[in-house]
PDB file of C-alpha atoms in Angstrom:
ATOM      1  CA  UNK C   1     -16.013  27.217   6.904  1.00  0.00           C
ATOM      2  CA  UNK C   2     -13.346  29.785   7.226  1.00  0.00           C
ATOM      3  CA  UNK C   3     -11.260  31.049   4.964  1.00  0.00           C
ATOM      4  CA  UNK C   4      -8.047  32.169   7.166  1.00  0.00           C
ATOM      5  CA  UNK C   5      -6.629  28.472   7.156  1.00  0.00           C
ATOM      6  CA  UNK C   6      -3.319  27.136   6.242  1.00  0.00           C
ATOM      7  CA  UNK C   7      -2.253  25.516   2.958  1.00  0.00           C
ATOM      8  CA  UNK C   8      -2.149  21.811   4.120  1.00  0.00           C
ATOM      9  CA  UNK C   9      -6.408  22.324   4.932  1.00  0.00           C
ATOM     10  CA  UNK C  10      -8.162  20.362   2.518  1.00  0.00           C
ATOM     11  CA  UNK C  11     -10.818  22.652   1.191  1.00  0.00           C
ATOM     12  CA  UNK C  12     -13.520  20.147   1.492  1.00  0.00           C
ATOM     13  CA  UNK C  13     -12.087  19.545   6.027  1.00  0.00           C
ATOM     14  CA  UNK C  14     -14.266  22.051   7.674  1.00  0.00           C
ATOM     15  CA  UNK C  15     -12.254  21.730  10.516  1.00  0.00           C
ATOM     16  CA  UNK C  16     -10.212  25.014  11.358  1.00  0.00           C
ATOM     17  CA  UNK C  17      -6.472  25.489  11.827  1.00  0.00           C
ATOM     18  CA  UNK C  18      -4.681  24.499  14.994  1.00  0.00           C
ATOM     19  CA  UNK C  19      -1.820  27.105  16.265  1.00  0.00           C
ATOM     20  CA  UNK C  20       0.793  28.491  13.897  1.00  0.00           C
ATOM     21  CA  UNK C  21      -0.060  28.097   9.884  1.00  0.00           C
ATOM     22  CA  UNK C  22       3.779  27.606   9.321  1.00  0.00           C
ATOM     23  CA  UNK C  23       4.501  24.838  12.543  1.00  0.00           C
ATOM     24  CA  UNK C  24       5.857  22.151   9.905  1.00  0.00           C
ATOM     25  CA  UNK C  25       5.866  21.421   6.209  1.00  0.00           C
ATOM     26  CA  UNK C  26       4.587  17.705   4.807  1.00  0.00           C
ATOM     27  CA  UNK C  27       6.147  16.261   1.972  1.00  0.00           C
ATOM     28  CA  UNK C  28       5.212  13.416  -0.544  1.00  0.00           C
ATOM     29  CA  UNK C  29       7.702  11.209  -2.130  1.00  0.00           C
ATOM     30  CA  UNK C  30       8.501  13.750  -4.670  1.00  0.00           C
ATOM     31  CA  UNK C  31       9.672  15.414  -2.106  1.00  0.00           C
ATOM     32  CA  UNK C  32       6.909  18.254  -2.985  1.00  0.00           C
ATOM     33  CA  UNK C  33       5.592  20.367   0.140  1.00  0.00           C
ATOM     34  CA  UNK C  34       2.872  22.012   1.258  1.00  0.00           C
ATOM     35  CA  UNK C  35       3.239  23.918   4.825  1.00  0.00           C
ATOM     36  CA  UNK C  36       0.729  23.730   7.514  1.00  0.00           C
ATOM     37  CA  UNK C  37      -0.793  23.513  10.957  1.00  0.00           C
ATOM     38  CA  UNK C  38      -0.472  20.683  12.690  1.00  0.00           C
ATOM     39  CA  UNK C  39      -3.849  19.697  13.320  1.00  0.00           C
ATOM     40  CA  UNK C  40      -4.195  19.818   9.089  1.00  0.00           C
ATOM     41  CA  UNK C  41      -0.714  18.421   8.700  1.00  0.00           C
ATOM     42  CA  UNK C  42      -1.365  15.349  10.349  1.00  0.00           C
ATOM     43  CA  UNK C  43      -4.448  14.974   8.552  1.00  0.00           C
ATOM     44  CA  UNK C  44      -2.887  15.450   5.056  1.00  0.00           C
ATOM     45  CA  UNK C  45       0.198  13.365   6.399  1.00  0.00           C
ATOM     46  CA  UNK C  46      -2.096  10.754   7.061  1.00  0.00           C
ATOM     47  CA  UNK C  47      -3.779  10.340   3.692  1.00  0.00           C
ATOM     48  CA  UNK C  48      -0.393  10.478   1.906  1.00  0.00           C
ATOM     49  CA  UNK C  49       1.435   7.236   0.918  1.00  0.00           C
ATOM     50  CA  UNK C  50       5.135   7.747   1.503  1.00  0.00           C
ATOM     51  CA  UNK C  51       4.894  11.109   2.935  1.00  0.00           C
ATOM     52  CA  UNK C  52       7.142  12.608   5.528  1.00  0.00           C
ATOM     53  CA  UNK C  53       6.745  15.921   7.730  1.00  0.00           C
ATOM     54  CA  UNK C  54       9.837  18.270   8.851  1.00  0.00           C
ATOM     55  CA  UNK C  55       9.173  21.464  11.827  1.00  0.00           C
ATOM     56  CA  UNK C  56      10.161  24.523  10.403  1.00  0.00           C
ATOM     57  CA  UNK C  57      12.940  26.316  12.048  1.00  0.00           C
ATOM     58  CA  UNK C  58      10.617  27.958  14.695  1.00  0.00           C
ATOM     59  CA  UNK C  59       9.016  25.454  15.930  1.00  0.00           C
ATOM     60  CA  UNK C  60      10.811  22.597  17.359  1.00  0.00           C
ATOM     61  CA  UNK C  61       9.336  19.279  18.362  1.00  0.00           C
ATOM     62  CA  UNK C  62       6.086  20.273  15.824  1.00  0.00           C
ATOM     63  CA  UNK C  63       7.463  16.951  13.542  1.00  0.00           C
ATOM     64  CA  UNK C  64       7.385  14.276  15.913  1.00  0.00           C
ATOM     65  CA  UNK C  65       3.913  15.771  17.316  1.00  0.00           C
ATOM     66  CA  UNK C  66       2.304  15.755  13.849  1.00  0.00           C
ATOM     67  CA  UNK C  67       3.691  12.454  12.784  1.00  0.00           C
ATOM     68  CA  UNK C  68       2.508  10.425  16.021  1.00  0.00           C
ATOM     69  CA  UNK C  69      -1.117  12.560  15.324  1.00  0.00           C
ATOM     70  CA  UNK C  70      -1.138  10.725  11.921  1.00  0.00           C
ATOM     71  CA  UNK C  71      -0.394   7.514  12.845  1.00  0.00           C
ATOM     72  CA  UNK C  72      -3.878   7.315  14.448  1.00  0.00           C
ATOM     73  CA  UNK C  73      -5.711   9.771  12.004  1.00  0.00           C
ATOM     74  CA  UNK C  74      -7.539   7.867   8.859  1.00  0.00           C
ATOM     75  CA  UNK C  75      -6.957   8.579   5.934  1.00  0.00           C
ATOM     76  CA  UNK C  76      -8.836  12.097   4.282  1.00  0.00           C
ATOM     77  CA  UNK C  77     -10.816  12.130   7.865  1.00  0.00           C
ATOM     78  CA  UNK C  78     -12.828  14.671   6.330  1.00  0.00           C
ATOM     79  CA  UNK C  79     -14.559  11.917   4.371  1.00  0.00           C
ATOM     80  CA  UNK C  80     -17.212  10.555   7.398  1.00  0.00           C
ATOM     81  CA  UNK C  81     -19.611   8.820   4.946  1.00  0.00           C
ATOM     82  CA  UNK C  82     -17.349   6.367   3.143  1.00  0.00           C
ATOM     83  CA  UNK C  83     -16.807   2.560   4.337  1.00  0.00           C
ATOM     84  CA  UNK C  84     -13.320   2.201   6.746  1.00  0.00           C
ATOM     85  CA  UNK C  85     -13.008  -1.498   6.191  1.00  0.00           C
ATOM     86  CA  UNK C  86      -9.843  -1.735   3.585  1.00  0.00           C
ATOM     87  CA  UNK C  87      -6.233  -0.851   4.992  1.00  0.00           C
ATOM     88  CA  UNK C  88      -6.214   1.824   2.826  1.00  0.00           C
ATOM     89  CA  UNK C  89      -9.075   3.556   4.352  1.00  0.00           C
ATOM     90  CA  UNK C  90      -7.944   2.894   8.144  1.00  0.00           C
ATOM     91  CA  UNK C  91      -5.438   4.621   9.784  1.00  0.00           C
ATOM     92  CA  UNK C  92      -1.443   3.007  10.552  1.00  0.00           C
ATOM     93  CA  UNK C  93      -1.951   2.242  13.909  1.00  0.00           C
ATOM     94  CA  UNK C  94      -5.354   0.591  13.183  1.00  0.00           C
ATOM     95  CA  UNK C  95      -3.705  -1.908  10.856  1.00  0.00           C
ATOM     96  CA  UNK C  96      -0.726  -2.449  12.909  1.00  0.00           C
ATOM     97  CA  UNK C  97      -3.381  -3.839  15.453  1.00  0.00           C
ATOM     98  CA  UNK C  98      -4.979  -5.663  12.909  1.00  0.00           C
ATOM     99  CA  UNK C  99      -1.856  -7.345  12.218  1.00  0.00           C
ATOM    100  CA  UNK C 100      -0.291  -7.835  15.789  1.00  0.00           C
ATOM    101  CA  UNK C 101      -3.826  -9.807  16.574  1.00  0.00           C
ATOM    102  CA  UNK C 102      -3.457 -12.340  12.916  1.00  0.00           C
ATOM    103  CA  UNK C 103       0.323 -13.034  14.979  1.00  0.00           C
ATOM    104  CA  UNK C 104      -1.665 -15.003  17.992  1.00  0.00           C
ATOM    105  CA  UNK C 105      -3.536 -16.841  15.507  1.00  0.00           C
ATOM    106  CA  UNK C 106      -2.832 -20.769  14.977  1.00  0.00           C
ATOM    107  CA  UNK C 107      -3.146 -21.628  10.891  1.00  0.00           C
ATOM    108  CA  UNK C 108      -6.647 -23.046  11.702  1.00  0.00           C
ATOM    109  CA  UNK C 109      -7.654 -19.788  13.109  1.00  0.00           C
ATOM    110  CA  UNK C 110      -6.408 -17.305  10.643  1.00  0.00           C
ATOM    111  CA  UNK C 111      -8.902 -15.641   8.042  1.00  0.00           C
ATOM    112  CA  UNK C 112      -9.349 -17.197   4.933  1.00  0.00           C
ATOM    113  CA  UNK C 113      -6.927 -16.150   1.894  1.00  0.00           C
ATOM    114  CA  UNK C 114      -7.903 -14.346  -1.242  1.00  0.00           C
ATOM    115  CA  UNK C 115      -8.651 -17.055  -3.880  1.00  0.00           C
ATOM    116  CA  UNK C 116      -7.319 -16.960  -7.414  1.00  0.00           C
ATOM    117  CA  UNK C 117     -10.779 -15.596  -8.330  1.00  0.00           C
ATOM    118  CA  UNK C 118     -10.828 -12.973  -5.796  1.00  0.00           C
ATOM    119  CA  UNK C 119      -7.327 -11.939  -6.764  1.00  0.00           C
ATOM    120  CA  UNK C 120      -7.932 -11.895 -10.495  1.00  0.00           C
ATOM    121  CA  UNK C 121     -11.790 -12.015 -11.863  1.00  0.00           C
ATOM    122  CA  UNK C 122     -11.145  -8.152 -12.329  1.00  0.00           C
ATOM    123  CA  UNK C 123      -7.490  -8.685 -14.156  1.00  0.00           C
ATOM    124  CA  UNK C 124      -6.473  -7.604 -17.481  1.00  0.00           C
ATOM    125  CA  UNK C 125      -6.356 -10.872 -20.244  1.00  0.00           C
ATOM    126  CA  UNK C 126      -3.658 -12.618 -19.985  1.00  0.00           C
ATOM    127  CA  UNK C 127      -1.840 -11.230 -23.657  1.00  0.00           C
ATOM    128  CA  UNK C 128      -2.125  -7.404 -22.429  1.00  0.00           C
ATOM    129  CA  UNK C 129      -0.617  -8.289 -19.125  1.00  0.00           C
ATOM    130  CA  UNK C 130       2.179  -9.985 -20.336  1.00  0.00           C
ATOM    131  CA  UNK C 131       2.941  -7.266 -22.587  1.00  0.00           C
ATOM    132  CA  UNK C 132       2.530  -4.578 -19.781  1.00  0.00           C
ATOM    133  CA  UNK C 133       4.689  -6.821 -17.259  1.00  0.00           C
ATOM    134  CA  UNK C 134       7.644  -6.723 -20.360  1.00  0.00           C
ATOM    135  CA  UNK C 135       7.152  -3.096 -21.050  1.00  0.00           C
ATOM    136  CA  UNK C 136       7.843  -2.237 -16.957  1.00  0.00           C
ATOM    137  CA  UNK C 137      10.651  -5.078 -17.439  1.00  0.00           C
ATOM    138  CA  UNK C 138      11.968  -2.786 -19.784  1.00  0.00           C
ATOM    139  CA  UNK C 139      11.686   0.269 -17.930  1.00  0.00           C
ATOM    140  CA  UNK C 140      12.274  -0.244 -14.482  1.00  0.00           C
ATOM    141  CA  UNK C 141      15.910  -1.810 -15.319  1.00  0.00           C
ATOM    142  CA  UNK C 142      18.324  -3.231 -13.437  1.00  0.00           C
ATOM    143  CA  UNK C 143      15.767  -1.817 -10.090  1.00  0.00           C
ATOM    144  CA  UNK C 144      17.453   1.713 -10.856  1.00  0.00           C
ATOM    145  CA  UNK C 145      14.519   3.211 -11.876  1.00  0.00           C
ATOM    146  CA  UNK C 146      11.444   5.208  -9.337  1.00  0.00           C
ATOM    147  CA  UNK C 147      10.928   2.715  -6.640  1.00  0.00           C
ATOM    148  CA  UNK C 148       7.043   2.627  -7.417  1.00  0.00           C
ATOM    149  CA  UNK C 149       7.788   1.752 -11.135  1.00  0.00           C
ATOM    150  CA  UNK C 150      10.011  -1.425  -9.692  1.00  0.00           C
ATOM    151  CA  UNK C 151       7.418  -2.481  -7.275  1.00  0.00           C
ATOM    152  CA  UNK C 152       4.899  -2.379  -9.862  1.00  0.00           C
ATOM    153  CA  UNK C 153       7.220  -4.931 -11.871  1.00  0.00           C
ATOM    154  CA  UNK C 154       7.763  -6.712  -9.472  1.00  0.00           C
ATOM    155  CA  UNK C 155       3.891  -7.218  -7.900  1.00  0.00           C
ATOM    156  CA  UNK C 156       2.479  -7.531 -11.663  1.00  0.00           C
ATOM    157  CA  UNK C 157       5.389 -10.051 -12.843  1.00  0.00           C
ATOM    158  CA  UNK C 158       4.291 -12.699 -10.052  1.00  0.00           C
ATOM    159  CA  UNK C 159       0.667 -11.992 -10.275  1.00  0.00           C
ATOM    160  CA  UNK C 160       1.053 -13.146 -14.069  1.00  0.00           C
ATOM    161  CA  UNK C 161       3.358 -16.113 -13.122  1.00  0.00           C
ATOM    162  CA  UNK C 162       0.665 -16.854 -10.246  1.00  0.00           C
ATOM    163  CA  UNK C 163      -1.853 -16.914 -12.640  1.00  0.00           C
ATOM    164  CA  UNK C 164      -0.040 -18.846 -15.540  1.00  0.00           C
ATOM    165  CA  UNK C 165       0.821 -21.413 -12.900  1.00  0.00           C
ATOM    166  CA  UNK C 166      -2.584 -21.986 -11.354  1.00  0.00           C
ATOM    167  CA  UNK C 167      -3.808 -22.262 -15.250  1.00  0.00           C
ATOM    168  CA  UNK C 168      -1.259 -25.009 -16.513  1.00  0.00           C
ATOM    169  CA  UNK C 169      -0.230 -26.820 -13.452  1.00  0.00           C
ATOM    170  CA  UNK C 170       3.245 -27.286 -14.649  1.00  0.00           C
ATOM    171  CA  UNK C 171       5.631 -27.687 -12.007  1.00  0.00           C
ATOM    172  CA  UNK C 172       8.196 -25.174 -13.693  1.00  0.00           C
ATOM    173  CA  UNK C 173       5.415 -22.754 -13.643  1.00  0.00           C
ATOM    174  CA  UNK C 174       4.774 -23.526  -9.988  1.00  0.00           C
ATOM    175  CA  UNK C 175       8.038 -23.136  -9.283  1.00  0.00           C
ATOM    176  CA  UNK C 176       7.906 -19.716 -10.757  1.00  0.00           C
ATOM    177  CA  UNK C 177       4.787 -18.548  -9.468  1.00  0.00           C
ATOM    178  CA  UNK C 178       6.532 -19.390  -6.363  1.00  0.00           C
ATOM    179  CA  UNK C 179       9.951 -17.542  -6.885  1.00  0.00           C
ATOM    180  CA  UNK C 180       8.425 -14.360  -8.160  1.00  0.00           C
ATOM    181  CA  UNK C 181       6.189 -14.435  -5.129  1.00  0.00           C
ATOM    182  CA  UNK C 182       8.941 -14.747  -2.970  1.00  0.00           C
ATOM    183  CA  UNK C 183      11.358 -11.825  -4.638  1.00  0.00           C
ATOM    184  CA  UNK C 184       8.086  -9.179  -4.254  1.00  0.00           C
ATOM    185  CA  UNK C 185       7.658 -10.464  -0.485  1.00  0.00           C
ATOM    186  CA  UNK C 186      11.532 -10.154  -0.118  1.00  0.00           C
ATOM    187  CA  UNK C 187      11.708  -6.603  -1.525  1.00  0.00           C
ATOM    188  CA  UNK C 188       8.231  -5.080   0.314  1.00  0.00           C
ATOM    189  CA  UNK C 189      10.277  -6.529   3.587  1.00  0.00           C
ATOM    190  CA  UNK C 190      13.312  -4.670   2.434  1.00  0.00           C
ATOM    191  CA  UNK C 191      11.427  -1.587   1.733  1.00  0.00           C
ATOM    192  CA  UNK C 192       8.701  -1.611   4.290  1.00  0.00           C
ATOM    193  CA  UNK C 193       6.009  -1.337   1.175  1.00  0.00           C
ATOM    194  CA  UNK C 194       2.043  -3.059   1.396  1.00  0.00           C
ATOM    195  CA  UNK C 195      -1.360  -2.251   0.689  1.00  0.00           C
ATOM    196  CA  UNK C 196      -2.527  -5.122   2.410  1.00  0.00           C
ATOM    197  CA  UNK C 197      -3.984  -5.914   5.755  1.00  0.00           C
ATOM    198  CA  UNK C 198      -0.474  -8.292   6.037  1.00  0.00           C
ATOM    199  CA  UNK C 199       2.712  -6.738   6.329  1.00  0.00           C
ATOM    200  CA  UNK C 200       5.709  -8.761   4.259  1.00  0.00           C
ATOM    201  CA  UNK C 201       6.828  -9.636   7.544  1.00  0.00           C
ATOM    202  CA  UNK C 202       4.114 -10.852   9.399  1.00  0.00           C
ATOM    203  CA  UNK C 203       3.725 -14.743  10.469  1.00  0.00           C
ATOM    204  CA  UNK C 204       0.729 -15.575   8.192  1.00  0.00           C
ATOM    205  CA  UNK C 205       3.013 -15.777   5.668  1.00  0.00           C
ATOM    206  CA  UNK C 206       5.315 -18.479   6.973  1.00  0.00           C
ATOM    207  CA  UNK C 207       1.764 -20.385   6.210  1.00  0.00           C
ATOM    208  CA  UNK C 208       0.417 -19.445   3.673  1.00  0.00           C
ATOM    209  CA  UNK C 209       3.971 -18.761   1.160  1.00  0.00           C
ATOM    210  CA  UNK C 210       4.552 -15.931  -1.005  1.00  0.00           C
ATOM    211  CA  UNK C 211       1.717 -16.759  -3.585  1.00  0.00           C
ATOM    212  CA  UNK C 212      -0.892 -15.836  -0.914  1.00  0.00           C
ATOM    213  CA  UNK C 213       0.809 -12.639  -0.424  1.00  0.00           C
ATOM    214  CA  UNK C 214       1.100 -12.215  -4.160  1.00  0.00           C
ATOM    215  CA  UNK C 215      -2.748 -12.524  -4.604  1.00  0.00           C
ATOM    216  CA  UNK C 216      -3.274  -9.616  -1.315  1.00  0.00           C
ATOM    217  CA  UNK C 217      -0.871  -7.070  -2.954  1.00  0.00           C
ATOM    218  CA  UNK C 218      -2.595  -7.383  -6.518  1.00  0.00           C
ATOM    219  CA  UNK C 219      -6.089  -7.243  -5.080  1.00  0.00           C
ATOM    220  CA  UNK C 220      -5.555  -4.385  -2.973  1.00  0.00           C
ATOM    221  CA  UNK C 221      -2.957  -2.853  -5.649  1.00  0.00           C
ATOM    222  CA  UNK C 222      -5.980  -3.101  -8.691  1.00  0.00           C
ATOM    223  CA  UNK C 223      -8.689  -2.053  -6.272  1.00  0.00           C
ATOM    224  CA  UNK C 224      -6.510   1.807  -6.003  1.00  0.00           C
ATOM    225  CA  UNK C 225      -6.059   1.662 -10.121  1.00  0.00           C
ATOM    226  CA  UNK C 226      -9.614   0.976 -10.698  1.00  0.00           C
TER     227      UNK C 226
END
């Protein structure tokens, strides 16, 4: 592997540099950069969540080049012995596709949900969740605080509610379970935020209701904290 490659090469991508080191710079949502290639920027682009890319001054156009390389570049490429079946592991444009073909699917058709035990064998007892979901109540505010610390509120608050509701069977709680579901679906809309094969917007939902959506978030969302 050489050595002469630019900083956005992961050291463990034997693949080498392609054109100017400095073409663009790629930045994560701390808005912390690391300049690059474009061949290696796409590739780094691609594994980030939130990331963005900007050309530098002297080369024009190296942005827009980079960013439609990573929409069709998995995520850490490099990697060529690890499963690709989660959405995390597949690149944008793969799940996009994935998505676009659950939209010409009637109800009967469509893939069967995550169950409650699916969503939450793997879940935290019910006491230390509750007091995690009040501690992020407590510090993600009135939603002013870092947008991942109020999605994490918000995903974690309904899984709880889903969970308290499918347990007692009260309709309050149902009605709960419901409403919570419906305020994270409403906000990863807003925001254009999954982890999911689903997007917030997509059709399945209209069938399935916010508590289904609830349950893919948290799966997906504990499988990456595991």
């Amino acid at each position: 592997m050489t050595t002469d490659r630019c900083a956005a090469a992961h050291p463990e991508d034997p693949t080498p540099c392609v054109g100017p080191h400095d073409a663009v710079t790629v930045l994560d949502r701390s808005n912390r950069g690391m300049g690059g290639c474009e061949h290696h920027a796409a590739r780094l682009l691609a594994s980030l969540e939130g990331g963005r890319v900007v050309s530098a001054p002297d080369h024009p156009g190296a942005a827009i080049r980079v960013h439609k390389a990573a929409d069709t570049t998995r995520p850490f490429a490099w990697v060529t012995d690890a499963p690709r079946t989660e959405p995390g592991q597949l690149s944008a444009a793969e799940n996009r596709a994935a998505a676009q073909a659950g939209d010409n699917l009637s109800a009967d058709e469509l893939p069967p949900p995550f169950t409650f035990r699916d969503a939450y064998s793997r879940a935290p007892e019910m006491p230390a969740e509750t007091h995690d979901v009040l501690r992020l109540q407590v510090t993600s505010g009135d939603y002013a605080a870092p947008q991942e610390e109020v999605r994490e509120y918000l995903l974690r608050y309904a899984a709880l509610a889903d969970r308290v509701a499918e347990e007692s069977g009260d309709a309050d709680d149902q009605e709960k379970a419901e409403r919570t579901g419906r305020a994270l679906l409403d906000h990863d809309r807003e925001h254009g935020i999954w982890r999911g094969v689903y997007p917030p917007g997509h059709a399945i939902w209209t069938h399935r209701g916010p508590r289904a959506y609830t349950r893919q978030e948290y799966i997906t969302w504990h499988r990456s904290t595991a």
